[in-house]
Amino acid sequence: MARFLNCHISTIYRVINYYCCHHNVNYGHDVDRSPALDSKQIKQLDRAIQKNRSATAAELLSITNFNTTERTIQRYRLSLGYRPRKSIVKVKTNHINEQKRYQFALLHYRVRIDSYIFEDE
């Protein structure tokens, strides 16, 4: 039976013992935590995120005045499908600097790179 259900034999015995004591097989499934936000609060949070896309969890918490933590707001934001955006740092160069970098690369392409990397630790 354990091989058929792809579990350990001790799990089978635990379920049988639980059934003998409680006459129920819902082993631990009816003791869930209630959600931190109800559906009305989730919709309110969704509208607040849509209005302030770049708001942090602390700012959203102060806007909505929910009795919860910043981490909970972050989790609900991720569950609503909002993903963090990473800012892309673009190097501002002009044509002369690009030529200098290209010339340097041409001159030093056979040099050992570890002689140019410095670590401060």
mmCIF file with all atom_site columns, N, CA and C in Angstrom, residues 17-90:
data_model
loop_
_atom_site.group_PDB
_atom_site.id
_atom_site.type_symbol
_atom_site.label_atom_id
_atom_site.label_alt_id
_atom_site.label_comp_id
_atom_site.label_asym_id
_atom_site.label_entity_id
_atom_site.label_seq_id
_atom_site.pdbx_PDB_ins_code
_atom_site.Cartn_x
_atom_site.Cartn_y
_atom_site.Cartn_z
_atom_site.occupancy
_atom_site.B_iso_or_equiv
_atom_site.pdbx_formal_charge
_atom_site.auth_seq_id
_atom_site.auth_comp_id
_atom_site.auth_asym_id
_atom_site.auth_atom_id
_atom_site.pdbx_PDB_model_num
ATOM 1   N N  . ASN A 1 17 ? -3.964  5.042  12.638  1.00 0.00 ? 17 ASN A N  1
ATOM 2   C CA . ASN A 1 17 ? -4.134  5.383  14.057  1.00 0.00 ? 17 ASN A CA 1
ATOM 3   C C  . ASN A 1 17 ? -4.975  6.637  14.227  1.00 0.00 ? 17 ASN A C  1
ATOM 4   N N  . TYR A 1 18 ? -4.768  7.623  13.371  1.00 0.00 ? 18 TYR A N  1
ATOM 5   C CA . TYR A 1 18 ? -5.563  8.851  13.451  1.00 0.00 ? 18 TYR A CA 1
ATOM 6   C C  . TYR A 1 18 ? -7.030  8.542  13.172  1.00 0.00 ? 18 TYR A C  1
ATOM 7   N N  . TYR A 1 19 ? -7.289  7.679  12.189  1.00 0.00 ? 19 TYR A N  1
ATOM 8   C CA . TYR A 1 19 ? -8.667  7.321  11.858  1.00 0.00 ? 19 TYR A CA 1
ATOM 9   C C  . TYR A 1 19 ? -9.321  6.559  13.010  1.00 0.00 ? 19 TYR A C  1
ATOM 10  N N  . CYS A 1 20 ? -8.571  5.685  13.676  1.00 0.00 ? 20 CYS A N  1
ATOM 11  C CA . CYS A 1 20 ? -9.127  4.937  14.800  1.00 0.00 ? 20 CYS A CA 1
ATOM 12  C C  . CYS A 1 20 ? -9.501  5.854  15.961  1.00 0.00 ? 20 CYS A C  1
ATOM 13  N N  . CYS A 1 21 ? -8.733  6.900  16.165  1.00 0.00 ? 21 CYS A N  1
ATOM 14  C CA . CYS A 1 21 ? -9.001  7.820  17.277  1.00 0.00 ? 21 CYS A CA 1
ATOM 15  C C  . CYS A 1 21 ? -10.102 8.822  16.952  1.00 0.00 ? 21 CYS A C  1
ATOM 16  N N  . HIS A 1 22 ? -10.090 9.381  15.740  1.00 0.00 ? 22 HIS A N  1
ATOM 17  C CA . HIS A 1 22 ? -10.966 10.508 15.418  1.00 0.00 ? 22 HIS A CA 1
ATOM 18  C C  . HIS A 1 22 ? -12.087 10.167 14.440  1.00 0.00 ? 22 HIS A C  1
ATOM 19  N N  . HIS A 1 23 ? -12.061 8.983  13.857  1.00 0.00 ? 23 HIS A N  1
ATOM 20  C CA . HIS A 1 23 ? -13.040 8.564  12.847  1.00 0.00 ? 23 HIS A CA 1
ATOM 21  C C  . HIS A 1 23 ? -13.131 9.567  11.711  1.00 0.00 ? 23 HIS A C  1
ATOM 22  N N  . ASN A 1 24 ? -11.989 10.089 11.348  1.00 0.00 ? 24 ASN A N  1
ATOM 23  C CA . ASN A 1 24 ? -11.893 11.086 10.283  1.00 0.00 ? 24 ASN A CA 1
ATOM 24  C C  . ASN A 1 24 ? -10.500 10.961 9.676   1.00 0.00 ? 24 ASN A C  1
ATOM 25  N N  . VAL A 1 25 ? -10.390 11.186 8.372   1.00 0.00 ? 25 VAL A N  1
ATOM 26  C CA . VAL A 1 25 ? -9.095  11.046 7.722   1.00 0.00 ? 25 VAL A CA 1
ATOM 27  C C  . VAL A 1 25 ? -8.510  12.398 7.340   1.00 0.00 ? 25 VAL A C  1
ATOM 28  N N  . ASN A 1 26 ? -9.199  13.480 7.590   1.00 0.00 ? 26 ASN A N  1
ATOM 29  C CA . ASN A 1 26 ? -8.674  14.813 7.274   1.00 0.00 ? 26 ASN A CA 1
ATOM 30  C C  . ASN A 1 26 ? -7.600  15.158 8.288   1.00 0.00 ? 26 ASN A C  1
ATOM 31  N N  . TYR A 1 27 ? -6.450  14.590 8.088   1.00 0.00 ? 27 TYR A N  1
ATOM 32  C CA . TYR A 1 27 ? -5.336  14.672 9.031   1.00 0.00 ? 27 TYR A CA 1
ATOM 33  C C  . TYR A 1 27 ? -4.699  16.053 8.972   1.00 0.00 ? 27 TYR A C  1
ATOM 34  N N  . GLY A 1 28 ? -5.082  16.944 9.893   1.00 0.00 ? 28 GLY A N  1
ATOM 35  C CA . GLY A 1 28 ? -4.442  18.239 10.012  1.00 0.00 ? 28 GLY A CA 1
ATOM 36  C C  . GLY A 1 28 ? -4.840  19.263 8.971   1.00 0.00 ? 28 GLY A C  1
ATOM 37  N N  . HIS A 1 29 ? -5.875  19.003 8.183   1.00 0.00 ? 29 HIS A N  1
ATOM 38  C CA . HIS A 1 29 ? -6.237  19.950 7.142   1.00 0.00 ? 29 HIS A CA 1
ATOM 39  C C  . HIS A 1 29 ? -7.271  20.980 7.589   1.00 0.00 ? 29 HIS A C  1
ATOM 40  N N  . ASP A 1 30 ? -7.915  20.772 8.706   1.00 0.00 ? 30 ASP A N  1
ATOM 41  C CA . ASP A 1 30 ? -8.916  21.731 9.145   1.00 0.00 ? 30 ASP A CA 1
ATOM 42  C C  . ASP A 1 30 ? -8.372  22.673 10.212  1.00 0.00 ? 30 ASP A C  1
ATOM 43  N N  . VAL A 1 31 ? -7.058  22.787 10.340  1.00 0.00 ? 31 VAL A N  1
ATOM 44  C CA . VAL A 1 31 ? -6.452  23.656 11.332  1.00 0.00 ? 31 VAL A CA 1
ATOM 45  C C  . VAL A 1 31 ? -5.632  24.747 10.642  1.00 0.00 ? 31 VAL A C  1
ATOM 46  N N  . ASP A 1 32 ? -6.085  25.221 9.495   1.00 0.00 ? 32 ASP A N  1
ATOM 47  C CA . ASP A 1 32 ? -5.344  26.244 8.765   1.00 0.00 ? 32 ASP A CA 1
ATOM 48  C C  . ASP A 1 32 ? -5.468  27.598 9.438   1.00 0.00 ? 32 ASP A C  1
ATOM 49  N N  . ARG A 1 33 ? -4.462  28.424 9.195   1.00 0.00 ? 33 ARG A N  1
ATOM 50  C CA . ARG A 1 33 ? -4.527  29.802 9.679   1.00 0.00 ? 33 ARG A CA 1
ATOM 51  C C  . ARG A 1 33 ? -5.470  30.586 8.796   1.00 0.00 ? 33 ARG A C  1
ATOM 52  N N  . SER A 1 34 ? -6.177  31.506 9.386   1.00 0.00 ? 34 SER A N  1
ATOM 53  C CA . SER A 1 34 ? -7.036  32.363 8.577   1.00 0.00 ? 34 SER A CA 1
ATOM 54  C C  . SER A 1 34 ? -6.155  33.351 7.819   1.00 0.00 ? 34 SER A C  1
ATOM 55  N N  . PRO A 1 35 ? -6.557  33.744 6.607   1.00 0.00 ? 35 PRO A N  1
ATOM 56  C CA . PRO A 1 35 ? -5.724  34.664 5.836   1.00 0.00 ? 35 PRO A CA 1
ATOM 57  C C  . PRO A 1 35 ? -5.630  36.031 6.512   1.00 0.00 ? 35 PRO A C  1
ATOM 58  N N  . ALA A 1 36 ? -4.516  36.694 6.290   1.00 0.00 ? 36 ALA A N  1
ATOM 59  C CA . ALA A 1 36 ? -4.282  37.990 6.929   1.00 0.00 ? 36 ALA A CA 1
ATOM 60  C C  . ALA A 1 36 ? -5.210  39.059 6.371   1.00 0.00 ? 36 ALA A C  1
ATOM 61  N N  . LEU A 1 37 ? -5.531  38.971 5.080   1.00 0.00 ? 37 LEU A N  1
ATOM 62  C CA . LEU A 1 37 ? -6.407  39.949 4.435   1.00 0.00 ? 37 LEU A CA 1
ATOM 63  C C  . LEU A 1 37 ? -7.592  39.230 3.812   1.00 0.00 ? 37 LEU A C  1
ATOM 64  N N  . ASP A 1 38 ? -8.787  39.818 3.943   1.00 0.00 ? 38 ASP A N  1
ATOM 65  C CA . ASP A 1 38 ? -9.946  39.234 3.278   1.00 0.00 ? 38 ASP A CA 1
ATOM 66  C C  . ASP A 1 38 ? -10.030 39.748 1.842   1.00 0.00 ? 38 ASP A C  1
ATOM 67  N N  . SER A 1 39 ? -11.032 39.302 1.099   1.00 0.00 ? 39 SER A N  1
ATOM 68  C CA . SER A 1 39 ? -11.112 39.634 -0.328  1.00 0.00 ? 39 SER A CA 1
ATOM 69  C C  . SER A 1 39 ? -11.302 41.135 -0.555  1.00 0.00 ? 39 SER A C  1
ATOM 70  N N  . LYS A 1 40 ? -12.035 41.796 0.332   1.00 0.00 ? 40 LYS A N  1
ATOM 71  C CA . LYS A 1 40 ? -12.235 43.245 0.200   1.00 0.00 ? 40 LYS A CA 1
ATOM 72  C C  . LYS A 1 40 ? -10.911 43.987 0.392   1.00 0.00 ? 40 LYS A C  1
ATOM 73  N N  . GLN A 1 41 ? -10.130 43.566 1.370   1.00 0.00 ? 41 GLN A N  1
ATOM 74  C CA . GLN A 1 41 ? -8.837  44.197 1.626   1.00 0.00 ? 41 GLN A CA 1
ATOM 75  C C  . GLN A 1 41 ? -7.851  43.912 0.496   1.00 0.00 ? 41 GLN A C  1
ATOM 76  N N  . ILE A 1 42 ? -7.935  42.720 -0.089  1.00 0.00 ? 42 ILE A N  1
ATOM 77  C CA . ILE A 1 42 ? -7.047  42.388 -1.209  1.00 0.00 ? 42 ILE A CA 1
ATOM 78  C C  . ILE A 1 42 ? -7.357  43.280 -2.404  1.00 0.00 ? 42 ILE A C  1
ATOM 79  N N  . LYS A 1 43 ? -8.637  43.521 -2.671  1.00 0.00 ? 43 LYS A N  1
ATOM 80  C CA . LYS A 1 43 ? -9.013  44.423 -3.766  1.00 0.00 ? 43 LYS A CA 1
ATOM 81  C C  . LYS A 1 43 ? -8.543  45.843 -3.485  1.00 0.00 ? 43 LYS A C  1
ATOM 82  N N  . GLN A 1 44 ? -8.649  46.274 -2.228  1.00 0.00 ? 44 GLN A N  1
ATOM 83  C CA . GLN A 1 44 ? -8.182  47.607 -1.851  1.00 0.00 ? 44 GLN A CA 1
ATOM 84  C C  . GLN A 1 44 ? -6.665  47.711 -2.030  1.00 0.00 ? 44 GLN A C  1
ATOM 85  N N  . LEU A 1 45 ? -5.946  46.661 -1.654  1.00 0.00 ? 45 LEU A N  1
ATOM 86  C CA . LEU A 1 45 ? -4.498  46.639 -1.838  1.00 0.00 ? 45 LEU A CA 1
ATOM 87  C C  . LEU A 1 45 ? -4.146  46.666 -3.320  1.00 0.00 ? 45 LEU A C  1
ATOM 88  N N  . ASP A 1 46 ? -4.893  45.935 -4.138  1.00 0.00 ? 46 ASP A N  1
ATOM 89  C CA . ASP A 1 46 ? -4.651  45.911 -5.584  1.00 0.00 ? 46 ASP A CA 1
ATOM 90  C C  . ASP A 1 46 ? -4.838  47.300 -6.183  1.00 0.00 ? 46 ASP A C  1
ATOM 91  N N  . ARG A 1 47 ? -5.878  48.007 -5.772  1.00 0.00 ? 47 ARG A N  1
ATOM 92  C CA . ARG A 1 47 ? -6.098  49.377 -6.279  1.00 0.00 ? 47 ARG A CA 1
ATOM 93  C C  . ARG A 1 47 ? -4.989  50.317 -5.823  1.00 0.00 ? 47 ARG A C  1
ATOM 94  N N  . ALA A 1 48 ? -4.528  50.145 -4.578  1.00 0.00 ? 48 ALA A N  1
ATOM 95  C CA . ALA A 1 48 ? -3.448  50.996 -4.072  1.00 0.00 ? 48 ALA A CA 1
ATOM 96  C C  . ALA A 1 48 ? -2.154  50.739 -4.838  1.00 0.00 ? 48 ALA A C  1
ATOM 97  N N  . ILE A 1 49 ? -1.894  49.484 -5.190  1.00 0.00 ? 49 ILE A N  1
ATOM 98  C CA . ILE A 1 49 ? -0.686  49.163 -5.954  1.00 0.00 ? 49 ILE A CA 1
ATOM 99  C C  . ILE A 1 49 ? -0.788  49.734 -7.358  1.00 0.00 ? 49 ILE A C  1
ATOM 100 N N  . GLN A 1 50 ? -1.981  49.661 -7.962  1.00 0.00 ? 50 GLN A N  1
ATOM 101 C CA . GLN A 1 50 ? -2.160  50.203 -9.310  1.00 0.00 ? 50 GLN A CA 1
ATOM 102 C C  . GLN A 1 50 ? -1.947  51.711 -9.338  1.00 0.00 ? 50 GLN A C  1
ATOM 103 N N  . LYS A 1 51 ? -2.366  52.393 -8.276  1.00 0.00 ? 51 LYS A N  1
ATOM 104 C CA . LYS A 1 51 ? -2.175  53.851 -8.223  1.00 0.00 ? 51 LYS A CA 1
ATOM 105 C C  . LYS A 1 51 ? -0.721  54.218 -7.961  1.00 0.00 ? 51 LYS A C  1
ATOM 106 N N  . ASN A 1 52 ? -0.046  53.435 -7.137  1.00 0.00 ? 52 ASN A N  1
ATOM 107 C CA . ASN A 1 52 ? 1.345   53.716 -6.749  1.00 0.00 ? 52 ASN A CA 1
ATOM 108 C C  . ASN A 1 52 ? 2.197   52.499 -7.075  1.00 0.00 ? 52 ASN A C  1
ATOM 109 N N  . ARG A 1 53 ? 2.578   52.331 -8.324  1.00 0.00 ? 53 ARG A N  1
ATOM 110 C CA . ARG A 1 53 ? 3.320   51.141 -8.735  1.00 0.00 ? 53 ARG A CA 1
ATOM 111 C C  . ARG A 1 53 ? 4.697   51.062 -8.083  1.00 0.00 ? 53 ARG A C  1
ATOM 112 N N  . SER A 1 54 ? 5.305   52.187 -7.796  1.00 0.00 ? 54 SER A N  1
ATOM 113 C CA . SER A 1 54 ? 6.656   52.168 -7.234  1.00 0.00 ? 54 SER A CA 1
ATOM 114 C C  . SER A 1 54 ? 6.663   52.265 -5.710  1.00 0.00 ? 54 SER A C  1
ATOM 115 N N  . ALA A 1 55 ? 5.505   52.142 -5.073  1.00 0.00 ? 55 ALA A N  1
ATOM 116 C CA . ALA A 1 55 ? 5.430   52.270 -3.617  1.00 0.00 ? 55 ALA A CA 1
ATOM 117 C C  . ALA A 1 55 ? 6.028   51.044 -2.935  1.00 0.00 ? 55 ALA A C  1
ATOM 118 N N  . THR A 1 56 ? 6.706   51.289 -1.835  1.00 0.00 ? 56 THR A N  1
ATOM 119 C CA . THR A 1 56 ? 7.255   50.185 -1.052  1.00 0.00 ? 56 THR A CA 1
ATOM 120 C C  . THR A 1 56 ? 6.151   49.570 -0.202  1.00 0.00 ? 56 THR A C  1
ATOM 121 N N  . ALA A 1 57 ? 6.467   48.453 0.436   1.00 0.00 ? 57 ALA A N  1
ATOM 122 C CA . ALA A 1 57 ? 5.480   47.788 1.281   1.00 0.00 ? 57 ALA A CA 1
ATOM 123 C C  . ALA A 1 57 ? 5.101   48.667 2.473   1.00 0.00 ? 57 ALA A C  1
ATOM 124 N N  . ALA A 1 58 ? 6.054   49.408 3.004   1.00 0.00 ? 58 ALA A N  1
ATOM 125 C CA . ALA A 1 58 ? 5.763   50.301 4.130   1.00 0.00 ? 58 ALA A CA 1
ATOM 126 C C  . ALA A 1 58 ? 4.819   51.421 3.704   1.00 0.00 ? 58 ALA A C  1
ATOM 127 N N  . GLU A 1 59 ? 5.036   51.963 2.512   1.00 0.00 ? 59 GLU A N  1
ATOM 128 C CA . GLU A 1 59 ? 4.150   53.015 2.014   1.00 0.00 ? 59 GLU A CA 1
ATOM 129 C C  . GLU A 1 59 ? 2.751   52.474 1.757   1.00 0.00 ? 59 GLU A C  1
ATOM 130 N N  . LEU A 1 60 ? 2.661   51.277 1.190   1.00 0.00 ? 60 LEU A N  1
ATOM 131 C CA . LEU A 1 60 ? 1.349   50.672 0.953   1.00 0.00 ? 60 LEU A CA 1
ATOM 132 C C  . LEU A 1 60 ? 0.631   50.385 2.265   1.00 0.00 ? 60 LEU A C  1
ATOM 133 N N  . LEU A 1 61 ? 1.387   49.976 3.266   1.00 0.00 ? 61 LEU A N  1
ATOM 134 C CA . LEU A 1 61 ? 0.793   49.708 4.570   1.00 0.00 ? 61 LEU A CA 1
ATOM 135 C C  . LEU A 1 61 ? 0.248   50.983 5.199   1.00 0.00 ? 61 LEU A C  1
ATOM 136 N N  . SER A 1 62 ? 0.958   52.094 5.035   1.00 0.00 ? 62 SER A N  1
ATOM 137 C CA . SER A 1 62 ? 0.466   53.357 5.592   1.00 0.00 ? 62 SER A CA 1
ATOM 138 C C  . SER A 1 62 ? -0.723  53.896 4.800   1.00 0.00 ? 62 SER A C  1
ATOM 139 N N  . ILE A 1 63 ? -0.778  53.613 3.496   1.00 0.00 ? 63 ILE A N  1
ATOM 140 C CA . ILE A 1 63 ? -1.912  54.058 2.680   1.00 0.00 ? 63 ILE A CA 1
ATOM 141 C C  . ILE A 1 63 ? -3.175  53.279 3.044   1.00 0.00 ? 63 ILE A C  1
ATOM 142 N N  . THR A 1 64 ? -3.043  51.960 3.173   1.00 0.00 ? 64 THR A N  1
ATOM 143 C CA . THR A 1 64 ? -4.215  51.115 3.395   1.00 0.00 ? 64 THR A CA 1
ATOM 144 C C  . THR A 1 64 ? -4.618  51.001 4.859   1.00 0.00 ? 64 THR A C  1
ATOM 145 N N  . ASN A 1 65 ? -3.708  51.256 5.783   1.00 0.00 ? 65 ASN A N  1
ATOM 146 C CA . ASN A 1 65 ? -3.967  51.169 7.224   1.00 0.00 ? 65 ASN A CA 1
ATOM 147 C C  . ASN A 1 65 ? -4.438  49.780 7.653   1.00 0.00 ? 65 ASN A C  1
ATOM 148 N N  . PHE A 1 66 ? -3.870  48.727 7.073   1.00 0.00 ? 66 PHE A N  1
ATOM 149 C CA . PHE A 1 66 ? -4.206  47.371 7.486   1.00 0.00 ? 66 PHE A CA 1
ATOM 150 C C  . PHE A 1 66 ? -3.436  47.023 8.746   1.00 0.00 ? 66 PHE A C  1
ATOM 151 N N  . ASN A 1 67 ? -4.014  46.143 9.545   1.00 0.00 ? 67 ASN A N  1
ATOM 152 C CA . ASN A 1 67 ? -3.356  45.685 10.766  1.00 0.00 ? 67 ASN A CA 1
ATOM 153 C C  . ASN A 1 67 ? -2.537  44.433 10.440  1.00 0.00 ? 67 ASN A C  1
ATOM 154 N N  . THR A 1 68 ? -1.444  44.623 9.732   1.00 0.00 ? 68 THR A N  1
ATOM 155 C CA . THR A 1 68 ? -0.589  43.516 9.315   1.00 0.00 ? 68 THR A CA 1
ATOM 156 C C  . THR A 1 68 ? 0.847   44.022 9.183   1.00 0.00 ? 68 THR A C  1
ATOM 157 N N  . THR A 1 69 ? 1.735   43.183 8.709   1.00 0.00 ? 69 THR A N  1
ATOM 158 C CA . THR A 1 69 ? 3.144   43.554 8.607   1.00 0.00 ? 69 THR A CA 1
ATOM 159 C C  . THR A 1 69 ? 3.513   43.892 7.169   1.00 0.00 ? 69 THR A C  1
ATOM 160 N N  . GLU A 1 70 ? 4.681   44.491 7.021   1.00 0.00 ? 70 GLU A N  1
ATOM 161 C CA . GLU A 1 70 ? 5.178   44.823 5.682   1.00 0.00 ? 70 GLU A CA 1
ATOM 162 C C  . GLU A 1 70 ? 5.442   43.563 4.875   1.00 0.00 ? 70 GLU A C  1
ATOM 163 N N  . ARG A 1 71 ? 5.933   42.528 5.540   1.00 0.00 ? 71 ARG A N  1
ATOM 164 C CA . ARG A 1 71 ? 6.221   41.274 4.845   1.00 0.00 ? 71 ARG A CA 1
ATOM 165 C C  . ARG A 1 71 ? 4.939   40.664 4.267   1.00 0.00 ? 71 ARG A C  1
ATOM 166 N N  . THR A 1 72 ? 3.835   40.782 4.988   1.00 0.00 ? 72 THR A N  1
ATOM 167 C CA . THR A 1 72 ? 2.560   40.274 4.483   1.00 0.00 ? 72 THR A CA 1
ATOM 168 C C  . THR A 1 72 ? 2.135   41.046 3.247   1.00 0.00 ? 72 THR A C  1
ATOM 169 N N  . ILE A 1 73 ? 2.341   42.351 3.251   1.00 0.00 ? 73 ILE A N  1
ATOM 170 C CA . ILE A 1 73 ? 2.012   43.169 2.080   1.00 0.00 ? 73 ILE A CA 1
ATOM 171 C C  . ILE A 1 73 ? 2.871   42.734 0.895   1.00 0.00 ? 73 ILE A C  1
ATOM 172 N N  . GLN A 1 74 ? 4.150   42.460 1.136   1.00 0.00 ? 74 GLN A N  1
ATOM 173 C CA . GLN A 1 74 ? 5.030   41.992 0.060   1.00 0.00 ? 74 GLN A CA 1
ATOM 174 C C  . GLN A 1 74 ? 4.533   40.666 -0.513  1.00 0.00 ? 74 GLN A C  1
ATOM 175 N N  . ARG A 1 75 ? 4.116   39.753 0.361   1.00 0.00 ? 75 ARG A N  1
ATOM 176 C CA . ARG A 1 75 ? 3.633   38.446 -0.102  1.00 0.00 ? 75 ARG A CA 1
ATOM 177 C C  . ARG A 1 75 ? 2.359   38.587 -0.928  1.00 0.00 ? 75 ARG A C  1
ATOM 178 N N  . TYR A 1 76 ? 1.427   39.420 -0.461  1.00 0.00 ? 76 TYR A N  1
ATOM 179 C CA . TYR A 1 76 ? 0.189   39.608 -1.214  1.00 0.00 ? 76 TYR A CA 1
ATOM 180 C C  . TYR A 1 76 ? 0.462   40.305 -2.541  1.00 0.00 ? 76 TYR A C  1
ATOM 181 N N  . ARG A 1 77 ? 1.412   41.229 -2.558  1.00 0.00 ? 77 ARG A N  1
ATOM 182 C CA . ARG A 1 77 ? 1.754   41.894 -3.815  1.00 0.00 ? 77 ARG A CA 1
ATOM 183 C C  . ARG A 1 77 ? 2.291   40.887 -4.829  1.00 0.00 ? 77 ARG A C  1
ATOM 184 N N  . LEU A 1 78 ? 3.141   39.975 -4.377  1.00 0.00 ? 78 LEU A N  1
ATOM 185 C CA . LEU A 1 78 ? 3.650   38.928 -5.268  1.00 0.00 ? 78 LEU A CA 1
ATOM 186 C C  . LEU A 1 78 ? 2.540   37.979 -5.713  1.00 0.00 ? 78 LEU A C  1
ATOM 187 N N  . SER A 1 79 ? 1.606   37.653 -4.801  1.00 0.00 ? 79 SER A N  1
ATOM 188 C CA . SER A 1 79 ? 0.519   36.745 -5.172  1.00 0.00 ? 79 SER A CA 1
ATOM 189 C C  . SER A 1 79 ? -0.452  37.402 -6.143  1.00 0.00 ? 79 SER A C  1
ATOM 190 N N  . LEU A 1 80 ? -0.535  38.730 -6.127  1.00 0.00 ? 80 LEU A N  1
ATOM 191 C CA . LEU A 1 80 ? -1.387  39.443 -7.089  1.00 0.00 ? 80 LEU A CA 1
ATOM 192 C C  . LEU A 1 80 ? -0.726  39.561 -8.454  1.00 0.00 ? 80 LEU A C  1
ATOM 193 N N  . GLY A 1 81 ? 0.529   39.171 -8.555  1.00 0.00 ? 81 GLY A N  1
ATOM 194 C CA . GLY A 1 81 ? 1.202   39.161 -9.847  1.00 0.00 ? 81 GLY A CA 1
ATOM 195 C C  . GLY A 1 81 ? 2.113   40.339 -10.091 1.00 0.00 ? 81 GLY A C  1
ATOM 196 N N  . TYR A 1 82 ? 2.319   41.180 -9.098  1.00 0.00 ? 82 TYR A N  1
ATOM 197 C CA . TYR A 1 82 ? 3.219   42.320 -9.262  1.00 0.00 ? 82 TYR A CA 1
ATOM 198 C C  . TYR A 1 82 ? 4.631   41.872 -8.929  1.00 0.00 ? 82 TYR A C  1
ATOM 199 N N  . ARG A 1 83 ? 5.508   41.993 -9.861  1.00 0.00 ? 83 ARG A N  1
ATOM 200 C CA . ARG A 1 83 ? 6.889   41.576 -9.684  1.00 0.00 ? 83 ARG A CA 1
ATOM 201 C C  . ARG A 1 83 ? 7.773   42.799 -9.530  1.00 0.00 ? 83 ARG A C  1
ATOM 202 N N  . PRO A 1 84 ? 8.845   42.691 -8.728  1.00 0.00 ? 84 PRO A N  1
ATOM 203 C CA . PRO A 1 84 ? 9.741   43.839 -8.574  1.00 0.00 ? 84 PRO A CA 1
ATOM 204 C C  . PRO A 1 84 ? 10.475  44.132 -9.870  1.00 0.00 ? 84 PRO A C  1
ATOM 205 N N  . ARG A 1 85 ? 10.611  45.395 -10.145 1.00 0.00 ? 85 ARG A N  1
ATOM 206 C CA . ARG A 1 85 ? 11.333  45.824 -11.340 1.00 0.00 ? 85 ARG A CA 1
ATOM 207 C C  . ARG A 1 85 ? 12.747  46.201 -10.949 1.00 0.00 ? 85 ARG A C  1
ATOM 208 N N  . LYS A 1 86 ? 13.699  45.710 -11.715 1.00 0.00 ? 86 LYS A N  1
ATOM 209 C CA . LYS A 1 86 ? 15.087  46.084 -11.463 1.00 0.00 ? 86 LYS A CA 1
ATOM 210 C C  . LYS A 1 86 ? 15.436  47.257 -12.360 1.00 0.00 ? 86 LYS A C  1
ATOM 211 N N  . SER A 1 87 ? 16.075  48.226 -11.780 1.00 0.00 ? 87 SER A N  1
ATOM 212 C CA . SER A 1 87 ? 16.502  49.358 -12.586 1.00 0.00 ? 87 SER A CA 1
ATOM 213 C C  . SER A 1 87 ? 17.748  48.969 -13.372 1.00 0.00 ? 87 SER A C  1
ATOM 214 N N  . ILE A 1 88 ? 17.802  49.392 -14.594 1.00 0.00 ? 88 ILE A N  1
ATOM 215 C CA . ILE A 1 88 ? 18.935  49.085 -15.460 1.00 0.00 ? 88 ILE A CA 1
ATOM 216 C C  . ILE A 1 88 ? 19.874  50.282 -15.456 1.00 0.00 ? 88 ILE A C  1
ATOM 217 N N  . VAL A 1 89 ? 21.104  50.031 -15.062 1.00 0.00 ? 89 VAL A N  1
ATOM 218 C CA . VAL A 1 89 ? 22.102  51.092 -15.020 1.00 0.00 ? 89 VAL A CA 1
ATOM 219 C C  . VAL A 1 89 ? 22.813  51.115 -16.366 1.00 0.00 ? 89 VAL A C  1
ATOM 220 N N  . LYS A 1 90 ? 22.666  52.203 -17.058 1.00 0.00 ? 90 LYS A N  1
ATOM 221 C CA . LYS A 1 90 ? 23.329  52.342 -18.350 1.00 0.00 ? 90 LYS A CA 1
ATOM 222 C C  . LYS A 1 90 ? 24.523  53.275 -18.193 1.00 0.00 ? 90 LYS A C  1
#
